[in-house]
Coordinates of N, CA and C in Angstrom, one line a residue:
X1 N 0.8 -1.2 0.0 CA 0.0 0.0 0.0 C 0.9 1.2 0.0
X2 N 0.7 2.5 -0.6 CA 1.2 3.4 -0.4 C 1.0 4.4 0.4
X3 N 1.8 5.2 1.0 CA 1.9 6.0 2.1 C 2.8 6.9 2.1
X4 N 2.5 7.9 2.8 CA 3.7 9.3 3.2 C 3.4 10.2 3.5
X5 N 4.1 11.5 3.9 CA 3.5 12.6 4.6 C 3.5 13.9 4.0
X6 N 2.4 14.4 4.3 CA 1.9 15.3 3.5 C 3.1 16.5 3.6
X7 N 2.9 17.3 2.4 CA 4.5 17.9 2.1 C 3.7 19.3 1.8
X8 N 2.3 19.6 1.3 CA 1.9 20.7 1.5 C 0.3 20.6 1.2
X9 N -0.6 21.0 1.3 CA -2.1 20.8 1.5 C -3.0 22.4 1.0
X10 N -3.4 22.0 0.5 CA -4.9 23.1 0.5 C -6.2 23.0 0.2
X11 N -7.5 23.4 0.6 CA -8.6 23.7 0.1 C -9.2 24.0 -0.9
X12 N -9.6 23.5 -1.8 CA -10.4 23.9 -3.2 C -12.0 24.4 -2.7
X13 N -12.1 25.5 -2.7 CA -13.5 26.1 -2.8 C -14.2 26.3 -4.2
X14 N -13.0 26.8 -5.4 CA -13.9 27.3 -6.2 C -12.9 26.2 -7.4
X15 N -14.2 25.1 -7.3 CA -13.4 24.1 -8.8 C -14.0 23.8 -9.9
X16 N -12.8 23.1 -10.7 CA -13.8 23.2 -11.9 C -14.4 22.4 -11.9
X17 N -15.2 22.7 -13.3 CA -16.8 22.4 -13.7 C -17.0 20.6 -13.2
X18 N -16.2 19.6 -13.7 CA -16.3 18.6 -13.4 C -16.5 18.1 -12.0
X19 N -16.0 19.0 -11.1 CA -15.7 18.5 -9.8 C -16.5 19.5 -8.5
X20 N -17.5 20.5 -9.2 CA -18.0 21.4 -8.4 C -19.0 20.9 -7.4
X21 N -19.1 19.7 -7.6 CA -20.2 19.0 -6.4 C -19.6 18.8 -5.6
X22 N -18.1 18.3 -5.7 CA -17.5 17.9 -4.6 C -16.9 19.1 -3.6
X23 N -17.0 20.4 -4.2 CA -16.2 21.5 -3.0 C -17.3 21.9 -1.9
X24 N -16.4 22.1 -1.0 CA -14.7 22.1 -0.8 C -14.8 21.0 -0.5
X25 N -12.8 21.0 -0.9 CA -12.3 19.1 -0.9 C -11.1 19.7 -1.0
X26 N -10.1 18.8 0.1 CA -8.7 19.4 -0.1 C -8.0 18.7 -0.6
X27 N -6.7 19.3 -1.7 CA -5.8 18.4 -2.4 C -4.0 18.7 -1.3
X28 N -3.8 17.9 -1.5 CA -1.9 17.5 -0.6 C -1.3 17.0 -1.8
X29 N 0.1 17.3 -1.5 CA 1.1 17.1 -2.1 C 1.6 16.2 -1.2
X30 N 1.9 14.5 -1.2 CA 2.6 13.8 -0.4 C 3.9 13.1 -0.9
X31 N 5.0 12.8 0.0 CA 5.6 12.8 -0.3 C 6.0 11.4 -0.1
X32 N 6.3 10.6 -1.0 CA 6.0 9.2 -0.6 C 7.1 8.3 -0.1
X33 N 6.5 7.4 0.7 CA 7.7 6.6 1.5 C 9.0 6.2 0.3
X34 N 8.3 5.7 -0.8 CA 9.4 5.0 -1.7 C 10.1 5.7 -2.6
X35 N 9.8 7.1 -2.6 CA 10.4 8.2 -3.0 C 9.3 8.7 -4.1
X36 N 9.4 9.8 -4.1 CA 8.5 10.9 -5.3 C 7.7 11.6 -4.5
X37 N 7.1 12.3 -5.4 CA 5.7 13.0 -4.5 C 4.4 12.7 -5.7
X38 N 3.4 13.0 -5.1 CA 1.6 13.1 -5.8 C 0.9 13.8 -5.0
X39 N 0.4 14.6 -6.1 CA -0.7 15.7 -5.5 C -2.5 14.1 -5.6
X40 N -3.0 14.5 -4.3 CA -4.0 13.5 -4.3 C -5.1 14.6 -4.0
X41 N -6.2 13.5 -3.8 CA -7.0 14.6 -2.8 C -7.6 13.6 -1.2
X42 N -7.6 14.5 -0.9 CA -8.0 13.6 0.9 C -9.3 13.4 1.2
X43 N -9.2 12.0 1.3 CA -10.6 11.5 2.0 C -11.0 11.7 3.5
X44 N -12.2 11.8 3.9 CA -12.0 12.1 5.4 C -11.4 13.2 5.9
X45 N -10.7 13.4 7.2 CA -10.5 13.9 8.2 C -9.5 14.7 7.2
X46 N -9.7 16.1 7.6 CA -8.4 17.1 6.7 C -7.0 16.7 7.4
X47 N -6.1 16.9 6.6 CA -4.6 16.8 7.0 C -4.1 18.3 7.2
X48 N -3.1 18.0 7.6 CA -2.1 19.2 8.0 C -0.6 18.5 7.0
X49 N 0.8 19.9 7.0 CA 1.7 19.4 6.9 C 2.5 18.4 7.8
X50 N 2.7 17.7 7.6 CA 3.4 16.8 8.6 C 2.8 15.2 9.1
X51 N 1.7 15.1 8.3 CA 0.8 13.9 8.8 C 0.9 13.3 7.7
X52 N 1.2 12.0 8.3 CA 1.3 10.5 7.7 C -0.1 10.4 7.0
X53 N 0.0 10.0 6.0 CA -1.3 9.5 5.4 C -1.0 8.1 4.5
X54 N -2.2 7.2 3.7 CA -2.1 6.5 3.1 C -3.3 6.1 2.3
X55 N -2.5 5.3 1.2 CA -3.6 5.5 -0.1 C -5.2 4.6 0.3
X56 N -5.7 5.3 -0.1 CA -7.8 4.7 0.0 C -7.8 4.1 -0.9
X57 N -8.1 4.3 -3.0 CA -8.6 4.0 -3.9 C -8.4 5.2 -4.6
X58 N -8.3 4.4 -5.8 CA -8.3 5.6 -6.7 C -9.6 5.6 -7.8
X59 N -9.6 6.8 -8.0 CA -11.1 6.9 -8.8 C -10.8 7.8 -9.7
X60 N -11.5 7.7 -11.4 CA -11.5 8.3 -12.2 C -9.8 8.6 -12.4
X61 N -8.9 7.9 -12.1 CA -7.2 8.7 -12.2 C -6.9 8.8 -11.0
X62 N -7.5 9.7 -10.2 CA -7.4 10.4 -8.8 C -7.2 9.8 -7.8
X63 N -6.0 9.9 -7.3 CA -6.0 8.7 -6.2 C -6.0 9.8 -5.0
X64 N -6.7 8.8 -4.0 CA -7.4 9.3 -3.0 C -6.8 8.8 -1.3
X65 N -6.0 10.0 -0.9 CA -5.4 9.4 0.7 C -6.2 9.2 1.8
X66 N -6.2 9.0 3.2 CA -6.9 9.7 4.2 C -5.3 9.8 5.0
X67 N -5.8 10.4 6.0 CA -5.0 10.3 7.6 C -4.6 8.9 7.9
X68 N -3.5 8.5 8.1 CA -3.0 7.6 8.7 C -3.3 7.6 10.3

């Protein structure tokens, strides 16, 4: 499973057209145990910098973390 800590985070309030049911929804940039980073977006409980998260599922492309 994949995992790592979040490297920077924000809130989408105003998204595009595809995705406007879902705001707000926040996307992270994590940085992953096995090296690299991915901007995701977070399931559940919002993150902060510094928290461990790991992968849920991915949907439509979008792969989807929560809080570890």
């Amino acid at each position: 499973m994949k995992s790592g800590v979040v490297y920077t985070e924000t809130v989408v309030h105003a998204a595009p057209e595809q995705f406007v049911a879902d705001a707000p929804y926040q996307l992270a940039i994590v940085s992953l145990e096995d090296g690299g980073r991915l901007t995701v977006r977070v399931d559940g409980e919002r993150v902060v910098i510094g928290d461990r998260v790991e992968f849920v599922e991915e949907r439509n492309g979008i792969s989807f973390f929560r809080k570890a």
